[in-house]
Amino acid sequence: MERVQLSSPDIHGELTANWWDEINESAKWQDGIFFTLCGAYALVSAVALIQLIRIELRVPEYGWTTQKVFHLLNFIVNG
């Protein structure tokens, strides 16, 4: 029986390493990823605040429920 190699030796690993090094050393990529994450966290924070206000306006008589605390903490942590 003859052994068959299923993967190419260093071609795939070298391409992946070069791609990662290029992105890792690029200030534009890092700034883009940073601002994308900032936008995502701001969106989550805004939605949590809107939900908290919406719930409080609809049922103010219940006080601080678990759901309200959850949205408040999401707003604080992500904001």
JSON list of N, CA and C in Angstrom, two decimals:
[
{"chain": "A", "resi": 1, "resn": "MET", "atom": "N", "xyz": [0.83, -1.19, 0.00]},
{"chain": "A", "resi": 1, "resn": "MET", "atom": "CA", "xyz": [0.00, 0.00, 0.00]},
{"chain": "A", "resi": 1, "resn": "MET", "atom": "C", "xyz": [0.87, 1.25, 0.00]},
{"chain": "A", "resi": 2, "resn": "GLU", "atom": "N", "xyz": [0.34, 2.25, -0.63]},
{"chain": "A", "resi": 2, "resn": "GLU", "atom": "CA", "xyz": [1.08, 3.49, -0.74]},
{"chain": "A", "resi": 2, "resn": "GLU", "atom": "C", "xyz": [0.36, 4.58, 0.08]},
{"chain": "A", "resi": 3, "resn": "ARG", "atom": "N", "xyz": [1.13, 5.37, 0.82]},
{"chain": "A", "resi": 3, "resn": "ARG", "atom": "CA", "xyz": [0.54, 6.45, 1.63]},
{"chain": "A", "resi": 3, "resn": "ARG", "atom": "C", "xyz": [0.32, 7.67, 0.74]},
{"chain": "A", "resi": 4, "resn": "VAL", "atom": "N", "xyz": [-0.84, 8.28, 0.92]},
{"chain": "A", "resi": 4, "resn": "VAL", "atom": "CA", "xyz": [-1.17, 9.47, 0.16]},
{"chain": "A", "resi": 4, "resn": "VAL", "atom": "C", "xyz": [-1.25, 10.65, 1.13]},
{"chain": "A", "resi": 5, "resn": "GLN", "atom": "N", "xyz": [-0.54, 11.71, 0.79]},
{"chain": "A", "resi": 5, "resn": "GLN", "atom": "CA", "xyz": [-0.56, 12.89, 1.64]},
{"chain": "A", "resi": 5, "resn": "GLN", "atom": "C", "xyz": [-1.82, 13.70, 1.33]},
{"chain": "A", "resi": 6, "resn": "LEU", "atom": "N", "xyz": [-2.58, 14.03, 2.37]},
{"chain": "A", "resi": 6, "resn": "LEU", "atom": "CA", "xyz": [-3.86, 14.70, 2.18]},
{"chain": "A", "resi": 6, "resn": "LEU", "atom": "C", "xyz": [-3.76, 16.21, 2.15]},
{"chain": "A", "resi": 7, "resn": "SER", "atom": "N", "xyz": [-2.73, 16.78, 2.71]},
{"chain": "A", "resi": 7, "resn": "SER", "atom": "CA", "xyz": [-2.63, 18.24, 2.73]},
{"chain": "A", "resi": 7, "resn": "SER", "atom": "C", "xyz": [-1.28, 18.67, 2.15]},
{"chain": "A", "resi": 8, "resn": "SER", "atom": "N", "xyz": [-1.28, 19.87, 1.59]},
{"chain": "A", "resi": 8, "resn": "SER", "atom": "CA", "xyz": [-0.02, 20.40, 1.08]},
{"chain": "A", "resi": 8, "resn": "SER", "atom": "C", "xyz": [0.83, 20.87, 2.25]},
{"chain": "A", "resi": 9, "resn": "PRO", "atom": "N", "xyz": [2.13, 20.72, 2.18]},
{"chain": "A", "resi": 9, "resn": "PRO", "atom": "CA", "xyz": [3.00, 20.93, 3.34]},
{"chain": "A", "resi": 9, "resn": "PRO", "atom": "C", "xyz": [2.93, 22.32, 3.96]},
{"chain": "A", "resi": 10, "resn": "ASP", "atom": "N", "xyz": [3.56, 23.31, 3.38]},
{"chain": "A", "resi": 10, "resn": "ASP", "atom": "CA", "xyz": [3.67, 24.61, 4.03]},
{"chain": "A", "resi": 10, "resn": "ASP", "atom": "C", "xyz": [2.94, 25.72, 3.29]},
{"chain": "A", "resi": 11, "resn": "ILE", "atom": "N", "xyz": [2.34, 25.41, 2.18]},
{"chain": "A", "resi": 11, "resn": "ILE", "atom": "CA", "xyz": [1.72, 26.47, 1.37]},
{"chain": "A", "resi": 11, "resn": "ILE", "atom": "C", "xyz": [0.55, 27.09, 2.12]},
{"chain": "A", "resi": 12, "resn": "HIS", "atom": "N", "xyz": [-0.34, 26.28, 2.66]},
{"chain": "A", "resi": 12, "resn": "HIS", "atom": "CA", "xyz": [-1.52, 26.80, 3.35]},
{"chain": "A", "resi": 12, "resn": "HIS", "atom": "C", "xyz": [-1.12, 27.55, 4.63]},
{"chain": "A", "resi": 13, "resn": "GLY", "atom": "N", "xyz": [-0.24, 26.98, 5.41]},
{"chain": "A", "resi": 13, "resn": "GLY", "atom": "CA", "xyz": [0.21, 27.62, 6.65]},
{"chain": "A", "resi": 13, "resn": "GLY", "atom": "C", "xyz": [0.92, 28.93, 6.40]},
{"chain": "A", "resi": 14, "resn": "GLU", "atom": "N", "xyz": [1.70, 28.98, 5.34]},
{"chain": "A", "resi": 14, "resn": "GLU", "atom": "CA", "xyz": [2.44, 30.20, 5.01]},
{"chain": "A", "resi": 14, "resn": "GLU", "atom": "C", "xyz": [1.49, 31.30, 4.56]},
{"chain": "A", "resi": 15, "resn": "LEU", "atom": "N", "xyz": [0.49, 30.96, 3.75]},
{"chain": "A", "resi": 15, "resn": "LEU", "atom": "CA", "xyz": [-0.48, 31.96, 3.31]},
{"chain": "A", "resi": 15, "resn": "LEU", "atom": "C", "xyz": [-1.27, 32.51, 4.48]},
{"chain": "A", "resi": 16, "resn": "THR", "atom": "N", "xyz": [-1.67, 31.64, 5.38]},
{"chain": "A", "resi": 16, "resn": "THR", "atom": "CA", "xyz": [-2.43, 32.07, 6.55]},
{"chain": "A", "resi": 16, "resn": "THR", "atom": "C", "xyz": [-1.58, 32.97, 7.44]},
{"chain": "A", "resi": 17, "resn": "ALA", "atom": "N", "xyz": [-0.34, 32.60, 7.66]},
{"chain": "A", "resi": 17, "resn": "ALA", "atom": "CA", "xyz": [0.54, 33.39, 8.51]},
{"chain": "A", "resi": 17, "resn": "ALA", "atom": "C", "xyz": [0.80, 34.76, 7.89]},
{"chain": "A", "resi": 18, "resn": "ASN", "atom": "N", "xyz": [1.03, 34.82, 6.59]},
{"chain": "A", "resi": 18, "resn": "ASN", "atom": "CA", "xyz": [1.26, 36.10, 5.92]},
{"chain": "A", "resi": 18, "resn": "ASN", "atom": "C", "xyz": [0.03, 36.99, 5.99]},
{"chain": "A", "resi": 19, "resn": "TRP", "atom": "N", "xyz": [-1.14, 36.40, 5.79]},
{"chain": "A", "resi": 19, "resn": "TRP", "atom": "CA", "xyz": [-2.39, 37.16, 5.85]},
{"chain": "A", "resi": 19, "resn": "TRP", "atom": "C", "xyz": [-2.58, 37.75, 7.25]},
{"chain": "A", "resi": 20, "resn": "TRP", "atom": "N", "xyz": [-2.34, 36.91, 8.27]},
{"chain": "A", "resi": 20, "resn": "TRP", "atom": "CA", "xyz": [-2.53, 37.37, 9.64]},
{"chain": "A", "resi": 20, "resn": "TRP", "atom": "C", "xyz": [-1.50, 38.45, 10.00]},
{"chain": "A", "resi": 21, "resn": "ASP", "atom": "N", "xyz": [-0.25, 38.27, 9.59]},
{"chain": "A", "resi": 21, "resn": "ASP", "atom": "CA", "xyz": [0.77, 39.28, 9.88]},
{"chain": "A", "resi": 21, "resn": "ASP", "atom": "C", "xyz": [0.44, 40.61, 9.21]},
{"chain": "A", "resi": 22, "resn": "GLU", "atom": "N", "xyz": [-0.07, 40.53, 7.99]},
{"chain": "A", "resi": 22, "resn": "GLU", "atom": "CA", "xyz": [-0.43, 41.76, 7.27]},
{"chain": "A", "resi": 22, "resn": "GLU", "atom": "C", "xyz": [-1.53, 42.52, 8.00]},
{"chain": "A", "resi": 23, "resn": "ILE", "atom": "N", "xyz": [-2.54, 41.81, 8.47]},
{"chain": "A", "resi": 23, "resn": "ILE", "atom": "CA", "xyz": [-3.63, 42.46, 9.20]},
{"chain": "A", "resi": 23, "resn": "ILE", "atom": "C", "xyz": [-3.16, 42.92, 10.57]},
{"chain": "A", "resi": 24, "resn": "ASN", "atom": "N", "xyz": [-2.35, 42.11, 11.23]},
{"chain": "A", "resi": 24, "resn": "ASN", "atom": "CA", "xyz": [-1.88, 42.43, 12.58]},
{"chain": "A", "resi": 24, "resn": "ASN", "atom": "C", "xyz": [-1.00, 43.67, 12.60]},
{"chain": "A", "resi": 25, "resn": "GLU", "atom": "N", "xyz": [-0.27, 43.93, 11.54]},
{"chain": "A", "resi": 25, "resn": "GLU", "atom": "CA", "xyz": [0.63, 45.08, 11.48]},
{"chain": "A", "resi": 25, "resn": "GLU", "atom": "C", "xyz": [-0.01, 46.31, 10.85]},
{"chain": "A", "resi": 26, "resn": "SER", "atom": "N", "xyz": [-1.23, 46.19, 10.36]},
{"chain": "A", "resi": 26, "resn": "SER", "atom": "CA", "xyz": [-1.88, 47.29, 9.66]},
{"chain": "A", "resi": 26, "resn": "SER", "atom": "C", "xyz": [-2.67, 48.17, 10.64]},
{"chain": "A", "resi": 27, "resn": "ALA", "atom": "N", "xyz": [-2.33, 49.44, 10.68]},
{"chain": "A", "resi": 27, "resn": "ALA", "atom": "CA", "xyz": [-3.06, 50.38, 11.55]},
{"chain": "A", "resi": 27, "resn": "ALA", "atom": "C", "xyz": [-4.48, 50.61, 11.04]},
{"chain": "A", "resi": 28, "resn": "LYS", "atom": "N", "xyz": [-4.66, 50.58, 9.73]},
{"chain": "A", "resi": 28, "resn": "LYS", "atom": "CA", "xyz": [-6.00, 50.77, 9.16]},
{"chain": "A", "resi": 28, "resn": "LYS", "atom": "C", "xyz": [-6.94, 49.63, 9.57]},
{"chain": "A", "resi": 29, "resn": "TRP", "atom": "N", "xyz": [-6.45, 48.40, 9.50]},
{"chain": "A", "resi": 29, "resn": "TRP", "atom": "CA", "xyz": [-7.27, 47.25, 9.91]},
{"chain": "A", "resi": 29, "resn": "TRP", "atom": "C", "xyz": [-7.61, 47.33, 11.39]},
{"chain": "A", "resi": 30, "resn": "GLN", "atom": "N", "xyz": [-6.65, 47.65, 12.22]},
{"chain": "A", "resi": 30, "resn": "GLN", "atom": "CA", "xyz": [-6.91, 47.72, 13.66]},
{"chain": "A", "resi": 30, "resn": "GLN", "atom": "C", "xyz": [-7.88, 48.84, 13.99]},
{"chain": "A", "resi": 31, "resn": "ASP", "atom": "N", "xyz": [-7.74, 49.99, 13.32]},
{"chain": "A", "resi": 31, "resn": "ASP", "atom": "CA", "xyz": [-8.69, 51.09, 13.54]},
{"chain": "A", "resi": 31, "resn": "ASP", "atom": "C", "xyz": [-10.09, 50.69, 13.08]},
{"chain": "A", "resi": 32, "resn": "GLY", "atom": "N", "xyz": [-10.17, 50.03, 11.93]},
{"chain": "A", "resi": 32, "resn": "GLY", "atom": "CA", "xyz": [-11.47, 49.60, 11.42]},
{"chain": "A", "resi": 32, "resn": "GLY", "atom": "C", "xyz": [-12.16, 48.62, 12.36]},
{"chain": "A", "resi": 33, "resn": "ILE", "atom": "N", "xyz": [-11.40, 47.65, 12.86]},
{"chain": "A", "resi": 33, "resn": "ILE", "atom": "CA", "xyz": [-11.97, 46.68, 13.79]},
{"chain": "A", "resi": 33, "resn": "ILE", "atom": "C", "xyz": [-12.37, 47.36, 15.09]},
{"chain": "A", "resi": 34, "resn": "PHE", "atom": "N", "xyz": [-11.54, 48.27, 15.58]},
{"chain": "A", "resi": 34, "resn": "PHE", "atom": "CA", "xyz": [-11.84, 49.00, 16.81]},
{"chain": "A", "resi": 34, "resn": "PHE", "atom": "C", "xyz": [-13.14, 49.80, 16.68]},
{"chain": "A", "resi": 35, "resn": "PHE", "atom": "N", "xyz": [-13.28, 50.55, 15.58]},
{"chain": "A", "resi": 35, "resn": "PHE", "atom": "CA", "xyz": [-14.48, 51.36, 15.41]},
{"chain": "A", "resi": 35, "resn": "PHE", "atom": "C", "xyz": [-15.72, 50.50, 15.16]},
{"chain": "A", "resi": 36, "resn": "THR", "atom": "N", "xyz": [-15.55, 49.36, 14.51]},
{"chain": "A", "resi": 36, "resn": "THR", "atom": "CA", "xyz": [-16.67, 48.44, 14.32]},
{"chain": "A", "resi": 36, "resn": "THR", "atom": "C", "xyz": [-17.15, 47.91, 15.66]},
{"chain": "A", "resi": 37, "resn": "LEU", "atom": "N", "xyz": [-16.21, 47.51, 16.52]},
{"chain": "A", "resi": 37, "resn": "LEU", "atom": "CA", "xyz": [-16.59, 47.04, 17.85]},
{"chain": "A", "resi": 37, "resn": "LEU", "atom": "C", "xyz": [-17.22, 48.15, 18.68]},
{"chain": "A", "resi": 38, "resn": "CYS", "atom": "N", "xyz": [-16.70, 49.36, 18.57]},
{"chain": "A", "resi": 38, "resn": "CYS", "atom": "CA", "xyz": [-17.30, 50.50, 19.29]},
{"chain": "A", "resi": 38, "resn": "CYS", "atom": "C", "xyz": [-18.74, 50.71, 18.83]},
{"chain": "A", "resi": 39, "resn": "GLY", "atom": "N", "xyz": [-18.97, 50.64, 17.54]},
{"chain": "A", "resi": 39, "resn": "GLY", "atom": "CA", "xyz": [-20.32, 50.80, 17.01]},
{"chain": "A", "resi": 39, "resn": "GLY", "atom": "C", "xyz": [-21.26, 49.71, 17.47]},
{"chain": "A", "resi": 40, "resn": "ALA", "atom": "N", "xyz": [-20.76, 48.47, 17.50]},
{"chain": "A", "resi": 40, "resn": "ALA", "atom": "CA", "xyz": [-21.60, 47.36, 17.94]},
{"chain": "A", "resi": 40, "resn": "ALA", "atom": "C", "xyz": [-21.97, 47.50, 19.41]},
{"chain": "A", "resi": 41, "resn": "TYR", "atom": "N", "xyz": [-21.00, 47.86, 20.25]},
{"chain": "A", "resi": 41, "resn": "TYR", "atom": "CA", "xyz": [-21.29, 48.05, 21.67]},
{"chain": "A", "resi": 41, "resn": "TYR", "atom": "C", "xyz": [-22.24, 49.24, 21.88]},
{"chain": "A", "resi": 42, "resn": "ALA", "atom": "N", "xyz": [-22.07, 50.31, 21.12]},
{"chain": "A", "resi": 42, "resn": "ALA", "atom": "CA", "xyz": [-22.96, 51.46, 21.23]},
{"chain": "A", "resi": 42, "resn": "ALA", "atom": "C", "xyz": [-24.38, 51.09, 20.82]},
{"chain": "A", "resi": 43, "resn": "LEU", "atom": "N", "xyz": [-24.51, 50.27, 19.80]},
{"chain": "A", "resi": 43, "resn": "LEU", "atom": "CA", "xyz": [-25.84, 49.82, 19.37]},
{"chain": "A", "resi": 43, "resn": "LEU", "atom": "C", "xyz": [-26.52, 48.99, 20.45]},
{"chain": "A", "resi": 44, "resn": "VAL", "atom": "N", "xyz": [-25.78, 48.05, 21.05]},
{"chain": "A", "resi": 44, "resn": "VAL", "atom": "CA", "xyz": [-26.34, 47.23, 22.12]},
{"chain": "A", "resi": 44, "resn": "VAL", "atom": "C", "xyz": [-26.74, 48.11, 23.31]},
{"chain": "A", "resi": 45, "resn": "SER", "atom": "N", "xyz": [-25.91, 49.07, 23.64]},
{"chain": "A", "resi": 45, "resn": "SER", "atom": "CA", "xyz": [-26.19, 49.97, 24.76]},
{"chain": "A", "resi": 45, "resn": "SER", "atom": "C", "xyz": [-27.44, 50.81, 24.48]},
{"chain": "A", "resi": 46, "resn": "ALA", "atom": "N", "xyz": [-27.56, 51.33, 23.28]},
{"chain": "A", "resi": 46, "resn": "ALA", "atom": "CA", "xyz": [-28.72, 52.15, 22.92]},
{"chain": "A", "resi": 46, "resn": "ALA", "atom": "C", "xyz": [-30.01, 51.33, 22.95]},
{"chain": "A", "resi": 47, "resn": "VAL", "atom": "N", "xyz": [-29.95, 50.12, 22.43]},
{"chain": "A", "resi": 47, "resn": "VAL", "atom": "CA", "xyz": [-31.13, 49.25, 22.44]},
{"chain": "A", "resi": 47, "resn": "VAL", "atom": "C", "xyz": [-31.53, 48.92, 23.87]},
{"chain": "A", "resi": 48, "resn": "ALA", "atom": "N", "xyz": [-30.56, 48.67, 24.74]},
{"chain": "A", "resi": 48, "resn": "ALA", "atom": "CA", "xyz": [-30.86, 48.37, 26.14]},
{"chain": "A", "resi": 48, "resn": "ALA", "atom": "C", "xyz": [-31.52, 49.57, 26.82]},
{"chain": "A", "resi": 49, "resn": "LEU", "atom": "N", "xyz": [-31.02, 50.77, 26.56]},
{"chain": "A", "resi": 49, "resn": "LEU", "atom": "CA", "xyz": [-31.61, 51.97, 27.15]},
{"chain": "A", "resi": 49, "resn": "LEU", "atom": "C", "xyz": [-33.02, 52.20, 26.64]},
{"chain": "A", "resi": 50, "resn": "ILE", "atom": "N", "xyz": [-33.23, 52.02, 25.34]},
{"chain": "A", "resi": 50, "resn": "ILE", "atom": "CA", "xyz": [-34.56, 52.19, 24.76]},
{"chain": "A", "resi": 50, "resn": "ILE", "atom": "C", "xyz": [-35.53, 51.17, 25.36]},
{"chain": "A", "resi": 51, "resn": "GLN", "atom": "N", "xyz": [-35.09, 49.93, 25.50]},
{"chain": "A", "resi": 51, "resn": "GLN", "atom": "CA", "xyz": [-35.95, 48.91, 26.10]},
{"chain": "A", "resi": 51, "resn": "GLN", "atom": "C", "xyz": [-36.28, 49.25, 27.55]},
{"chain": "A", "resi": 52, "resn": "LEU", "atom": "N", "xyz": [-35.29, 49.72, 28.30]},
{"chain": "A", "resi": 52, "resn": "LEU", "atom": "CA", "xyz": [-35.51, 50.08, 29.70]},
{"chain": "A", "resi": 52, "resn": "LEU", "atom": "C", "xyz": [-36.55, 51.20, 29.80]},
{"chain": "A", "resi": 53, "resn": "ILE", "atom": "N", "xyz": [-36.41, 52.22, 28.98]},
{"chain": "A", "resi": 53, "resn": "ILE", "atom": "CA", "xyz": [-37.38, 53.33, 28.99]},
{"chain": "A", "resi": 53, "resn": "ILE", "atom": "C", "xyz": [-38.75, 52.84, 28.56]},
{"chain": "A", "resi": 54, "resn": "ARG", "atom": "N", "xyz": [-38.81, 52.03, 27.54]},
{"chain": "A", "resi": 54, "resn": "ARG", "atom": "CA", "xyz": [-40.07, 51.50, 27.04]},
{"chain": "A", "resi": 54, "resn": "ARG", "atom": "C", "xyz": [-40.80, 50.68, 28.10]},
{"chain": "A", "resi": 55, "resn": "ILE", "atom": "N", "xyz": [-40.07, 49.81, 28.78]},
{"chain": "A", "resi": 55, "resn": "ILE", "atom": "CA", "xyz": [-40.68, 48.97, 29.82]},
{"chain": "A", "resi": 55, "resn": "ILE", "atom": "C", "xyz": [-41.17, 49.85, 30.98]},
{"chain": "A", "resi": 56, "resn": "GLU", "atom": "N", "xyz": [-40.37, 50.83, 31.36]},
{"chain": "A", "resi": 56, "resn": "GLU", "atom": "CA", "xyz": [-40.74, 51.71, 32.48]},
{"chain": "A", "resi": 56, "resn": "GLU", "atom": "C", "xyz": [-41.99, 52.52, 32.15]},
{"chain": "A", "resi": 57, "resn": "LEU", "atom": "N", "xyz": [-42.12, 52.97, 30.91]},
{"chain": "A", "resi": 57, "resn": "LEU", "atom": "CA", "xyz": [-43.30, 53.74, 30.52]},
{"chain": "A", "resi": 57, "resn": "LEU", "atom": "C", "xyz": [-44.56, 52.88, 30.43]},
{"chain": "A", "resi": 58, "resn": "ARG", "atom": "N", "xyz": [-44.41, 51.63, 30.08]},
{"chain": "A", "resi": 58, "resn": "ARG", "atom": "CA", "xyz": [-45.58, 50.76, 29.93]},
{"chain": "A", "resi": 58, "resn": "ARG", "atom": "C", "xyz": [-46.09, 50.22, 31.25]},
{"chain": "A", "resi": 59, "resn": "VAL", "atom": "N", "xyz": [-45.19, 49.84, 32.16]},
{"chain": "A", "resi": 59, "resn": "VAL", "atom": "CA", "xyz": [-45.60, 49.27, 33.45]},
{"chain": "A", "resi": 59, "resn": "VAL", "atom": "C", "xyz": [-44.77, 49.87, 34.58]},
{"chain": "A", "resi": 60, "resn": "PRO", "atom": "N", "xyz": [-45.04, 51.13, 34.95]},
{"chain": "A", "resi": 60, "resn": "PRO", "atom": "CA", "xyz": [-44.24, 51.75, 36.01]},
{"chain": "A", "resi": 60, "resn": "PRO", "atom": "C", "xyz": [-44.59, 51.24, 37.41]},
{"chain": "A", "resi": 61, "resn": "GLU", "atom": "N", "xyz": [-45.73, 50.61, 37.56]},
{"chain": "A", "resi": 61, "resn": "GLU", "atom": "CA", "xyz": [-46.18, 50.20, 38.89]},
{"chain": "A", "resi": 61, "resn": "GLU", "atom": "C", "xyz": [-45.44, 48.99, 39.45]},
{"chain": "A", "resi": 62, "resn": "TYR", "atom": "N", "xyz": [-44.69, 48.27, 38.62]},
{"chain": "A", "resi": 62, "resn": "TYR", "atom": "CA", "xyz": [-43.99, 47.07, 39.10]},
{"chain": "A", "resi": 62, "resn": "TYR", "atom": "C", "xyz": [-42.65, 47.37, 39.77]},
{"chain": "A", "resi": 63, "resn": "GLY", "atom": "N", "xyz": [-42.13, 48.56, 39.64]},
{"chain": "A", "resi": 63, "resn": "GLY", "atom": "CA", "xyz": [-40.84, 48.87, 40.24]},
{"chain": "A", "resi": 63, "resn": "GLY", "atom": "C", "xyz": [-39.69, 48.25, 39.45]},
{"chain": "A", "resi": 64, "resn": "TRP", "atom": "N", "xyz": [-38.62, 47.88, 40.16]},
{"chain": "A", "resi": 64, "resn": "TRP", "atom": "CA", "xyz": [-37.45, 47.32, 39.50]},
{"chain": "A", "resi": 64, "resn": "TRP", "atom": "C", "xyz": [-37.58, 45.81, 39.39]},
{"chain": "A", "resi": 65, "resn": "THR", "atom": "N", "xyz": [-37.87, 45.36, 38.19]},
{"chain": "A", "resi": 65, "resn": "THR", "atom": "CA", "xyz": [-37.98, 43.92, 37.93]},
{"chain": "A", "resi": 65, "resn": "THR", "atom": "C", "xyz": [-36.64, 43.40, 37.43]},
{"chain": "A", "resi": 66, "resn": "THR", "atom": "N", "xyz": [-36.56, 42.10, 37.31]},
{"chain": "A", "resi": 66, "resn": "THR", "atom": "CA", "xyz": [-35.34, 41.47, 36.80]},
{"chain": "A", "resi": 66, "resn": "THR", "atom": "C", "xyz": [-35.03, 41.95, 35.38]},
{"chain": "A", "resi": 67, "resn": "GLN", "atom": "N", "xyz": [-36.06, 42.10, 34.58]},
{"chain": "A", "resi": 67, "resn": "GLN", "atom": "CA", "xyz": [-35.86, 42.54, 33.20]},
{"chain": "A", "resi": 67, "resn": "GLN", "atom": "C", "xyz": [-35.32, 43.97, 33.15]},
{"chain": "A", "resi": 68, "resn": "LYS", "atom": "N", "xyz": [-35.83, 44.84, 34.00]},
{"chain": "A", "resi": 68, "resn": "LYS", "atom": "CA", "xyz": [-35.35, 46.22, 34.02]},
{"chain": "A", "resi": 68, "resn": "LYS", "atom": "C", "xyz": [-33.90, 46.28, 34.49]},
{"chain": "A", "resi": 69, "resn": "VAL", "atom": "N", "xyz": [-33.56, 45.51, 35.50]},
{"chain": "A", "resi": 69, "resn": "VAL", "atom": "CA", "xyz": [-32.18, 45.47, 35.98]},
{"chain": "A", "resi": 69, "resn": "VAL", "atom": "C", "xyz": [-31.26, 44.93, 34.89]},
{"chain": "A", "resi": 70, "resn": "PHE", "atom": "N", "xyz": [-31.71, 43.90, 34.18]},
{"chain": "A", "resi": 70, "resn": "PHE", "atom": "CA", "xyz": [-30.93, 43.33, 33.08]},
{"chain": "A", "resi": 70, "resn": "PHE", "atom": "C", "xyz": [-30.61, 44.39, 32.02]},
{"chain": "A", "resi": 71, "resn": "HIS", "atom": "N", "xyz": [-31.62, 45.14, 31.61]},
{"chain": "A", "resi": 71, "resn": "HIS", "atom": "CA", "xyz": [-31.40, 46.17, 30.59]},
{"chain": "A", "resi": 71, "resn": "HIS", "atom": "C", "xyz": [-30.56, 47.32, 31.12]},
{"chain": "A", "resi": 72, "resn": "LEU", "atom": "N", "xyz": [-30.74, 47.67, 32.39]},
{"chain": "A", "resi": 72, "resn": "LEU", "atom": "CA", "xyz": [-29.91, 48.72, 32.97]},
{"chain": "A", "resi": 72, "resn": "LEU", "atom": "C", "xyz": [-28.44, 48.30, 33.00]},
{"chain": "A", "resi": 73, "resn": "LEU", "atom": "N", "xyz": [-28.18, 47.07, 33.40]},
{"chain": "A", "resi": 73, "resn": "LEU", "atom": "CA", "xyz": [-26.79, 46.59, 33.45]},
{"chain": "A", "resi": 73, "resn": "LEU", "atom": "C", "xyz": [-26.19, 46.48, 32.05]},
{"chain": "A", "resi": 74, "resn": "ASN", "atom": "N", "xyz": [-26.99, 46.06, 31.07]},
{"chain": "A", "resi": 74, "resn": "ASN", "atom": "CA", "xyz": [-26.50, 46.03, 29.69]},
{"chain": "A", "resi": 74, "resn": "ASN", "atom": "C", "xyz": [-26.14, 47.44, 29.21]},
{"chain": "A", "resi": 75, "resn": "PHE", "atom": "N", "xyz": [-26.96, 48.41, 29.57]},
{"chain": "A", "resi": 75, "resn": "PHE", "atom": "CA", "xyz": [-26.67, 49.80, 29.19]},
{"chain": "A", "resi": 75, "resn": "PHE", "atom": "C", "xyz": [-25.39, 50.29, 29.84]},
{"chain": "A", "resi": 76, "resn": "ILE", "atom": "N", "xyz": [-25.21, 49.98, 31.13]},
{"chain": "A", "resi": 76, "resn": "ILE", "atom": "CA", "xyz": [-24.03, 50.45, 31.85]},
{"chain": "A", "resi": 76, "resn": "ILE", "atom": "C", "xyz": [-22.76, 49.77, 31.34]},
{"chain": "A", "resi": 77, "resn": "VAL", "atom": "N", "xyz": [-22.81, 48.46, 31.18]},
{"chain": "A", "resi": 77, "resn": "VAL", "atom": "CA", "xyz": [-21.62, 47.71, 30.78]},
{"chain": "A", "resi": 77, "resn": "VAL", "atom": "C", "xyz": [-21.20, 48.03, 29.34]},
{"chain": "A", "resi": 78, "resn": "ASN", "atom": "N", "xyz": [-22.17, 48.12, 28.43]},
{"chain": "A", "resi": 78, "resn": "ASN", "atom": "CA", "xyz": [-21.84, 48.35, 27.03]},
{"chain": "A", "resi": 78, "resn": "ASN", "atom": "C", "xyz": [-21.66, 49.83, 26.69]},
{"chain": "A", "resi": 79, "resn": "GLY", "atom": "N", "xyz": [-22.14, 50.71, 27.55]},
{"chain": "A", "resi": 79, "resn": "GLY", "atom": "CA", "xyz": [-22.03, 52.15, 27.29]},
{"chain": "A", "resi": 79, "resn": "GLY", "atom": "C", "xyz": [-20.71, 52.62, 27.73]}
]
